[in-house]
PDB file of C-alpha atoms in Angstrom:
ATOM      1  CA  ASP Y 149      -0.267  -9.588  11.760  1.00  0.00           C
ATOM      2  CA  ALA Y 150       3.199  -8.655  12.729  1.00  0.00           C
ATOM      3  CA  LYS Y 151       4.284  -4.634  13.142  1.00  0.00           C
ATOM      4  CA  THR Y 152       7.394  -3.667  11.091  1.00  0.00           C
ATOM      5  CA  THR Y 153       9.633  -1.001  12.327  1.00  0.00           C
ATOM      6  CA  GLN Y 154      11.831   1.236   9.876  1.00  0.00           C
ATOM      7  CA  PRO Y 155      13.878   4.265  10.112  1.00  0.00           C
ATOM      8  CA  THR Y 156      12.326   7.451   8.903  1.00  0.00           C
ATOM      9  CA  SER Y 157      14.599   8.415   6.450  1.00  0.00           C
ATOM     10  CA  MET Y 158      18.241   7.561   4.524  1.00  0.00           C
ATOM     11  CA  ASP Y 159      20.324   8.975   2.122  1.00  0.00           C
ATOM     12  CA  CYS Y 160      22.387   7.262  -0.626  1.00  0.00           C
ATOM     13  CA  ALA Y 161      24.552   8.117  -2.808  1.00  0.00           C
ATOM     14  CA  GLU Y 162      24.033   7.816  -6.486  1.00  0.00           C
ATOM     15  CA  GLY Y 163      25.665   4.564  -7.737  1.00  0.00           C
ATOM     16  CA  ARG Y 164      25.995   3.102  -4.502  1.00  0.00           C
ATOM     17  CA  ALA Y 165      24.052   0.381  -2.907  1.00  0.00           C
ATOM     18  CA  ALA Y 166      21.086   1.094  -0.634  1.00  0.00           C
ATOM     19  CA  ASN Y 167      20.614  -0.937   2.518  1.00  0.00           C
ATOM     20  CA  LEU Y 168      16.969  -0.237   4.018  1.00  0.00           C
ATOM     21  CA  PRO Y 169      16.658  -2.290   7.105  1.00  0.00           C
ATOM     22  CA  CYS Y 170      13.290  -3.522   8.572  1.00  0.00           C
ATOM     23  CA  ASN Y 171      12.474  -5.148  11.933  1.00  0.00           C
ATOM     24  CA  HIS Y 172       9.484  -7.791  12.444  1.00  0.00           C
ATOM     25  CA  SER Y 173      10.845  -9.250  15.400  1.00  0.00           C
ATOM     26  CA  THR Y 174       7.108 -10.725  15.835  1.00  0.00           C
ATOM     27  CA  ILE Y 175       6.571 -12.457  12.777  1.00  0.00           C
ATOM     28  CA  SER Y 176       4.983 -15.211  12.756  1.00  0.00           C
ATOM     29  CA  GLY Y 177       6.171 -18.675  10.510  1.00  0.00           C
ATOM     30  CA  ASN Y 178       3.610 -18.444   7.771  1.00  0.00           C
ATOM     31  CA  GLU Y 179       4.073 -14.414   7.046  1.00  0.00           C
ATOM     32  CA  TYR Y 180       5.902 -13.183   4.117  1.00  0.00           C
ATOM     33  CA  VAL Y 181       8.030 -10.006   4.269  1.00  0.00           C
ATOM     34  CA  TYR Y 182       6.858  -7.983   1.381  1.00  0.00           C
ATOM     35  CA  TRP Y 183       8.614  -4.358   0.197  1.00  0.00           C
ATOM     36  CA  TYR Y 184       6.768  -1.979  -1.521  1.00  0.00           C
ATOM     37  CA  ARG Y 185       7.721   1.740  -2.820  1.00  0.00           C
ATOM     38  CA  GLN Y 186       6.058   4.877  -3.491  1.00  0.00           C
ATOM     39  CA  ILE Y 187       7.494   7.243  -5.804  1.00  0.00           C
ATOM     40  CA  HIS Y 188       6.110  11.096  -5.361  1.00  0.00           C
ATOM     41  CA  SER Y 189       2.436  11.368  -6.380  1.00  0.00           C
ATOM     42  CA  GLN Y 190       2.293   7.718  -7.411  1.00  0.00           C
ATOM     43  CA  GLY Y 191       0.556   4.628  -6.478  1.00  0.00           C
ATOM     44  CA  PRO Y 192       2.819   2.202  -4.381  1.00  0.00           C
ATOM     45  CA  GLN Y 193       4.533  -0.180  -6.488  1.00  0.00           C
ATOM     46  CA  TYR Y 194       5.476  -3.760  -5.298  1.00  0.00           C
ATOM     47  CA  ILE Y 195       9.291  -4.398  -5.296  1.00  0.00           C
ATOM     48  CA  ILE Y 196       9.866  -8.024  -3.866  1.00  0.00           C
ATOM     49  CA  HIS Y 197       8.974 -10.715  -1.093  1.00  0.00           C
ATOM     50  CA  GLY Y 198      10.042 -13.919   0.870  1.00  0.00           C
ATOM     51  CA  LEU Y 199       9.374 -15.844   3.516  1.00  0.00           C
ATOM     52  CA  LYS Y 200      12.705 -17.254   4.768  1.00  0.00           C
ATOM     53  CA  ASN Y 201      15.233 -17.724   1.880  1.00  0.00           C
ATOM     54  CA  ASN Y 202      17.065 -14.602   0.407  1.00  0.00           C
ATOM     55  CA  GLU Y 203      15.422 -13.427  -2.987  1.00  0.00           C
ATOM     56  CA  THR Y 204      16.577 -11.133  -5.978  1.00  0.00           C
ATOM     57  CA  ASN Y 205      15.057 -10.037  -8.948  1.00  0.00           C
ATOM     58  CA  GLU Y 206      15.458  -7.344 -11.358  1.00  0.00           C
ATOM     59  CA  MET Y 207      15.104  -4.548  -9.113  1.00  0.00           C
ATOM     60  CA  ALA Y 208      16.425  -5.589  -5.726  1.00  0.00           C
ATOM     61  CA  SER Y 209      17.402  -8.105  -3.164  1.00  0.00           C
ATOM     62  CA  LEU Y 210      15.760  -9.340  -0.302  1.00  0.00           C
ATOM     63  CA  ILE Y 211      18.114 -10.672   2.656  1.00  0.00           C
ATOM     64  CA  ILE Y 212      16.042 -11.890   5.506  1.00  0.00           C
ATOM     65  CA  THR Y 213      17.836 -13.060   8.877  1.00  0.00           C
ATOM     66  CA  GLU Y 214      17.825 -16.780  10.085  1.00  0.00           C
ATOM     67  CA  ASP Y 215      15.525 -15.847  12.779  1.00  0.00           C
ATOM     68  CA  ARG Y 216      13.351 -13.882  10.449  1.00  0.00           C
ATOM     69  CA  LYS Y 217      13.213 -11.106  12.911  1.00  0.00           C
ATOM     70  CA  SER Y 218      14.610  -8.512  10.744  1.00  0.00           C
ATOM     71  CA  SER Y 219      15.379  -8.254   7.027  1.00  0.00           C
ATOM     72  CA  THR Y 220      17.377  -6.093   4.466  1.00  0.00           C
ATOM     73  CA  LEU Y 221      16.219  -4.596   1.351  1.00  0.00           C
ATOM     74  CA  ILE Y 222      19.262  -3.997  -1.174  1.00  0.00           C
ATOM     75  CA  LEU Y 223      19.063  -1.653  -4.114  1.00  0.00           C
ATOM     76  CA  PRO Y 224      22.591  -2.337  -5.671  1.00  0.00           C
ATOM     77  CA  HIS Y 225      23.100   0.420  -7.689  1.00  0.00           C
ATOM     78  CA  ALA Y 226      20.990   3.273  -6.462  1.00  0.00           C
ATOM     79  CA  THR Y 227      19.602   5.723  -9.219  1.00  0.00           C
ATOM     80  CA  LEU Y 228      17.722   9.566  -8.830  1.00  0.00           C
ATOM     81  CA  ARG Y 229      14.766   7.753  -9.808  1.00  0.00           C
ATOM     82  CA  ASP Y 230      14.846   5.228  -6.761  1.00  0.00           C
ATOM     83  CA  THR Y 231      14.591   8.350  -4.455  1.00  0.00           C
ATOM     84  CA  ALA Y 232      10.987   7.358  -2.694  1.00  0.00           C
ATOM     85  CA  VAL Y 233       9.054   5.982   0.517  1.00  0.00           C
ATOM     86  CA  TYR Y 234       9.801   2.260   1.248  1.00  0.00           C
ATOM     87  CA  TYR Y 235       7.513   0.008   3.022  1.00  0.00           C
ATOM     88  CA  CYS Y 236       8.241  -3.349   4.898  1.00  0.00           C
ATOM     89  CA  ILE Y 237       5.145  -5.152   5.809  1.00  0.00           C
ATOM     90  CA  VAL Y 238       4.376  -8.399   6.689  1.00  0.00           C
ATOM     91  CA  ARG Y 239       1.451 -10.753   5.630  1.00  0.00           C
ATOM     92  CA  VAL Y 240      -0.088 -14.069   6.464  1.00  0.00           C
ATOM     93  CA  ALA Y 241       0.033 -16.265   3.449  1.00  0.00           C
ATOM     94  CA  GLY Y 242      -3.142 -17.772   1.821  1.00  0.00           C
ATOM     95  CA  ARG Y 243      -5.638 -16.508   4.144  1.00  0.00           C
ATOM     96  CA  ASN Y 244      -7.972 -13.694   4.004  1.00  0.00           C
ATOM     97  CA  ASN Y 245      -6.104 -10.751   5.486  1.00  0.00           C
ATOM     98  CA  ASP Y 246      -5.966  -7.104   5.250  1.00  0.00           C
ATOM     99  CA  MET Y 247      -2.809  -5.274   4.059  1.00  0.00           C
ATOM    100  CA  ARG Y 248      -1.605  -2.435   6.320  1.00  0.00           C
ATOM    101  CA  PHE Y 249       1.373  -0.283   5.793  1.00  0.00           C
ATOM    102  CA  GLY Y 250       3.507   1.571   8.575  1.00  0.00           C
ATOM    103  CA  ALA Y 251       5.222   5.124   7.978  1.00  0.00           C
ATOM    104  CA  GLY Y 252       7.890   3.445   5.600  1.00  0.00           C
ATOM    105  CA  THR Y 253      11.647   4.749   5.121  1.00  0.00           C
ATOM    106  CA  ARG Y 254      12.165   7.846   2.883  1.00  0.00           C
ATOM    107  CA  LEU Y 255      14.849   7.146   1.044  1.00  0.00           C
ATOM    108  CA  THR Y 256      16.777  10.145  -0.731  1.00  0.00           C
ATOM    109  CA  VAL Y 257      19.087   9.228  -3.603  1.00  0.00           C
ATOM    110  CA  LYS Y 258      21.785  12.088  -3.814  1.00  0.00           C
ATOM    111  CA  PRO Y 259      24.143  13.061  -6.956  1.00  0.00           C
TER     112      PRO Y 259
ATOM    113  CA  GLY B 272      -7.719  -3.975 -17.895  1.00  0.00           C
ATOM    114  CA  ALA B 273      -4.063  -3.741 -18.180  1.00  0.00           C
ATOM    115  CA  GLY B 274      -3.963  -2.131 -14.377  1.00  0.00           C
ATOM    116  CA  VAL B 275      -6.158  -0.773 -11.452  1.00  0.00           C
ATOM    117  CA  SER B 276      -8.249   2.239 -12.811  1.00  0.00           C
ATOM    118  CA  GLN B 277      -9.714   4.787 -10.522  1.00  0.00           C
ATOM    119  CA  SER B 278     -11.949   7.339 -11.127  1.00  0.00           C
ATOM    120  CA  PRO B 279     -12.124  10.311 -11.218  1.00  0.00           C
ATOM    121  CA  SER B 280      -8.510  11.457 -10.865  1.00  0.00           C
ATOM    122  CA  ASN B 281      -9.294  14.621  -9.279  1.00  0.00           C
ATOM    123  CA  LYS B 282     -12.642  15.484  -7.461  1.00  0.00           C
ATOM    124  CA  VAL B 283     -13.256  18.717  -5.868  1.00  0.00           C
ATOM    125  CA  THR B 284     -16.623  18.762  -3.949  1.00  0.00           C
ATOM    126  CA  GLU B 285     -18.149  21.421  -1.649  1.00  0.00           C
ATOM    127  CA  LYS B 286     -18.128  20.402   2.204  1.00  0.00           C
ATOM    128  CA  GLY B 287     -21.361  18.209   2.930  1.00  0.00           C
ATOM    129  CA  LYS B 288     -21.637  16.746  -0.351  1.00  0.00           C
ATOM    130  CA  ASP B 289     -21.374  13.101  -1.087  1.00  0.00           C
ATOM    131  CA  VAL B 290     -19.160  11.599  -3.098  1.00  0.00           C
ATOM    132  CA  GLU B 291     -18.702   8.413  -4.851  1.00  0.00           C
ATOM    133  CA  LEU B 292     -15.077   7.043  -5.957  1.00  0.00           C
ATOM    134  CA  ARG B 293     -14.619   4.151  -8.219  1.00  0.00           C
ATOM    135  CA  CYS B 294     -12.064   1.593  -8.585  1.00  0.00           C
ATOM    136  CA  ASP B 295     -12.035  -0.757 -11.342  1.00  0.00           C
ATOM    137  CA  PRO B 296      -9.520  -3.822 -10.315  1.00  0.00           C
ATOM    138  CA  ILE B 297      -7.256  -6.044 -12.825  1.00  0.00           C
ATOM    139  CA  SER B 298      -9.416  -8.666 -14.109  1.00  0.00           C
ATOM    140  CA  GLY B 299      -9.943 -11.722 -12.028  1.00  0.00           C
ATOM    141  CA  HIS B 300      -8.193 -10.041  -8.718  1.00  0.00           C
ATOM    142  CA  THR B 301     -10.319 -11.213  -5.965  1.00  0.00           C
ATOM    143  CA  ALA B 302      -8.907  -8.998  -3.117  1.00  0.00           C
ATOM    144  CA  LEU B 303      -9.464  -5.133  -3.193  1.00  0.00           C
ATOM    145  CA  TYR B 304      -8.186  -2.388  -0.909  1.00  0.00           C
ATOM    146  CA  TRP B 305      -8.979   1.045  -0.038  1.00  0.00           C
ATOM    147  CA  TYR B 306      -6.423   3.015   1.518  1.00  0.00           C
ATOM    148  CA  ARG B 307      -6.556   7.024   2.343  1.00  0.00           C
ATOM    149  CA  GLN B 308      -2.917   8.888   2.240  1.00  0.00           C
ATOM    150  CA  SER B 309      -3.342  12.766   3.499  1.00  0.00           C
ATOM    151  CA  LEU B 310      -0.505  14.919   2.131  1.00  0.00           C
ATOM    152  CA  GLY B 311       2.714  14.059   3.488  1.00  0.00           C
ATOM    153  CA  GLN B 312       1.453  10.867   5.309  1.00  0.00           C
ATOM    154  CA  GLY B 313       1.666   7.010   5.188  1.00  0.00           C
ATOM    155  CA  LEU B 314      -1.099   4.672   3.713  1.00  0.00           C
ATOM    156  CA  GLU B 315      -4.131   4.423   5.937  1.00  0.00           C
ATOM    157  CA  PHE B 316      -5.898   1.196   5.381  1.00  0.00           C
ATOM    158  CA  LEU B 317      -9.476   1.607   4.951  1.00  0.00           C
ATOM    159  CA  ILE B 318     -11.236  -1.398   4.046  1.00  0.00           C
ATOM    160  CA  TYR B 319     -10.372  -5.035   2.216  1.00  0.00           C
ATOM    161  CA  PHE B 320     -12.844  -6.899   0.135  1.00  0.00           C
ATOM    162  CA  GLN B 321     -12.267 -10.674  -0.411  1.00  0.00           C
ATOM    163  CA  GLY B 322     -14.810 -10.884  -3.639  1.00  0.00           C
ATOM    164  CA  ASN B 323     -17.948  -9.097  -2.629  1.00  0.00           C
ATOM    165  CA  SER B 324     -17.584  -9.057   1.063  1.00  0.00           C
ATOM    166  CA  ALA B 325     -15.674  -7.033   3.436  1.00  0.00           C
ATOM    167  CA  PRO B 326     -14.058  -9.102   6.377  1.00  0.00           C
ATOM    168  CA  ASP B 327     -12.356  -6.418   7.802  1.00  0.00           C
ATOM    169  CA  LYS B 328     -14.471  -2.477   8.098  1.00  0.00           C
ATOM    170  CA  SER B 329     -12.440  -1.457  11.251  1.00  0.00           C
ATOM    171  CA  GLY B 330     -10.415   1.136   9.132  1.00  0.00           C
ATOM    172  CA  LEU B 331     -13.125   2.989   7.800  1.00  0.00           C
ATOM    173  CA  PRO B 332     -13.014   6.720   9.786  1.00  0.00           C
ATOM    174  CA  SER B 333     -16.268   7.216  10.865  1.00  0.00           C
ATOM    175  CA  ASP B 334     -19.983   5.818   9.825  1.00  0.00           C
ATOM    176  CA  ARG B 335     -19.995   8.467   6.740  1.00  0.00           C
ATOM    177  CA  PHE B 336     -17.886   6.198   4.683  1.00  0.00           C
ATOM    178  CA  SER B 337     -18.858   3.016   3.161  1.00  0.00           C
ATOM    179  CA  ALA B 338     -17.676   0.649   0.255  1.00  0.00           C
ATOM    180  CA  GLU B 339     -19.285  -1.990  -1.304  1.00  0.00           C
ATOM    181  CA  ARG B 340     -18.057  -4.410  -4.430  1.00  0.00           C
ATOM    182  CA  THR B 341     -20.383  -5.960  -6.926  1.00  0.00           C
ATOM    183  CA  GLY B 342     -19.737  -9.017  -9.138  1.00  0.00           C
ATOM    184  CA  GLY B 343     -16.618  -9.566  -7.684  1.00  0.00           C
ATOM    185  CA  SER B 344     -15.112  -6.407  -9.594  1.00  0.00           C
ATOM    186  CA  VAL B 345     -15.677  -2.671  -9.472  1.00  0.00           C
ATOM    187  CA  SER B 346     -15.907  -1.490  -5.774  1.00  0.00           C
ATOM    188  CA  THR B 347     -17.053   1.956  -5.176  1.00  0.00           C
ATOM    189  CA  LEU B 348     -16.316   3.992  -1.890  1.00  0.00           C
ATOM    190  CA  THR B 349     -18.709   6.805  -1.149  1.00  0.00           C
ATOM    191  CA  ILE B 350     -18.426   9.450   1.658  1.00  0.00           C
ATOM    192  CA  GLN B 351     -21.154  11.133   2.846  1.00  0.00           C
ATOM    193  CA  ARG B 352     -21.341  14.830   3.863  1.00  0.00           C
ATOM    194  CA  THR B 353     -17.875  15.364   3.084  1.00  0.00           C
ATOM    195  CA  GLN B 354     -15.727  17.415   5.534  1.00  0.00           C
ATOM    196  CA  GLN B 355     -12.552  19.433   4.898  1.00  0.00           C
ATOM    197  CA  GLU B 356     -10.697  16.655   6.712  1.00  0.00           C
ATOM    198  CA  ASP B 357     -11.673  14.270   4.099  1.00  0.00           C
ATOM    199  CA  SER B 358      -9.304  15.745   1.520  1.00  0.00           C
ATOM    200  CA  ALA B 359      -6.814  13.256   0.602  1.00  0.00           C
ATOM    201  CA  VAL B 360      -5.732  10.701  -1.943  1.00  0.00           C
ATOM    202  CA  TYR B 361      -7.647   7.785  -2.165  1.00  0.00           C
ATOM    203  CA  LEU B 362      -5.979   4.822  -3.238  1.00  0.00           C
ATOM    204  CA  CYS B 363      -7.343   1.500  -4.593  1.00  0.00           C
ATOM    205  CA  ALA B 364      -5.327  -2.078  -4.964  1.00  0.00           C
ATOM    206  CA  SER B 365      -6.361  -5.384  -5.917  1.00  0.00           C
ATOM    207  CA  SER B 366      -4.598  -8.558  -6.050  1.00  0.00           C
ATOM    208  CA  LEU B 367      -4.892 -12.008  -7.400  1.00  0.00           C
ATOM    209  CA  VAL B 368      -5.907 -13.796  -4.142  1.00  0.00           C
ATOM    210  CA  PRO B 369      -5.092 -12.613  -0.870  1.00  0.00           C
ATOM    211  CA  GLY B 370      -1.982 -13.188   1.005  1.00  0.00           C
ATOM    212  CA  ASN B 371       1.353 -14.217  -0.353  1.00  0.00           C
ATOM    213  CA  THR B 372       0.979 -12.350  -3.927  1.00  0.00           C
ATOM    214  CA  GLU B 373       1.853  -8.942  -5.046  1.00  0.00           C
ATOM    215  CA  ALA B 374      -0.926  -6.112  -4.833  1.00  0.00           C
ATOM    216  CA  PHE B 375      -1.158  -3.726  -7.761  1.00  0.00           C
ATOM    217  CA  PHE B 376      -2.109  -0.104  -7.203  1.00  0.00           C
ATOM    218  CA  GLY B 377      -4.032   2.479  -8.819  1.00  0.00           C
ATOM    219  CA  GLN B 378      -2.719   6.057  -9.405  1.00  0.00           C
ATOM    220  CA  GLY B 379      -5.603   7.197  -6.677  1.00  0.00           C
ATOM    221  CA  THR B 380      -8.300   9.672  -6.780  1.00  0.00           C
ATOM    222  CA  ARG B 381      -7.212  13.189  -5.510  1.00  0.00           C
ATOM    223  CA  LEU B 382     -10.401  14.543  -3.269  1.00  0.00           C
ATOM    224  CA  THR B 383     -10.670  18.099  -2.440  1.00  0.00           C
ATOM    225  CA  VAL B 384     -13.212  19.250  -0.043  1.00  0.00           C
ATOM    226  CA  VAL B 385     -13.845  22.895  -0.533  1.00  0.00           C
TER     227      VAL B 385
END
């Protein structure tokens, strides 16, 4: 499976949009991009995933570039409770595989 | 069940003792994952089950670690002759099928080896 690279940390002002980038330059055509987050002392939580089209749900939006080599997770109006480590991973669809996480981006939302 | 359940939530054990950690996945979920997270670190993949079989055991840190899953449901992670470096939070996740579905995580078991 393709590996991902993310910035180690980011800050965002409360109420502003948080844009978290992820590079996955070796992604294969059948690999999805997934985002999870882990709030301190809790298990990771699924946020969103996509293949090639942009996706939006109640938590966030996912923007995938046309060449699929990178993506951006957007939290439109960040709150203090969005402070967490955000993980971007890629997974092959429809076959047995593991699910390995990188170091993620530590997002700190500041008042 | 309503979510992934792990037990115990906390475990303190003496160095050299064996421990068993339990994971009850969401009913019907065929894929099950174990991870280890040391303090301030990321998620270290340990092992993955599809049904009762584990296609990839390469993440297990040593032969002191083993895991099994029975009936396609409950899984146990066993650590023999525990060492202080085994101290970590052990997380379990399950998903309906492997691949393009979301995984749900339990709250973890915090293991402390003294």
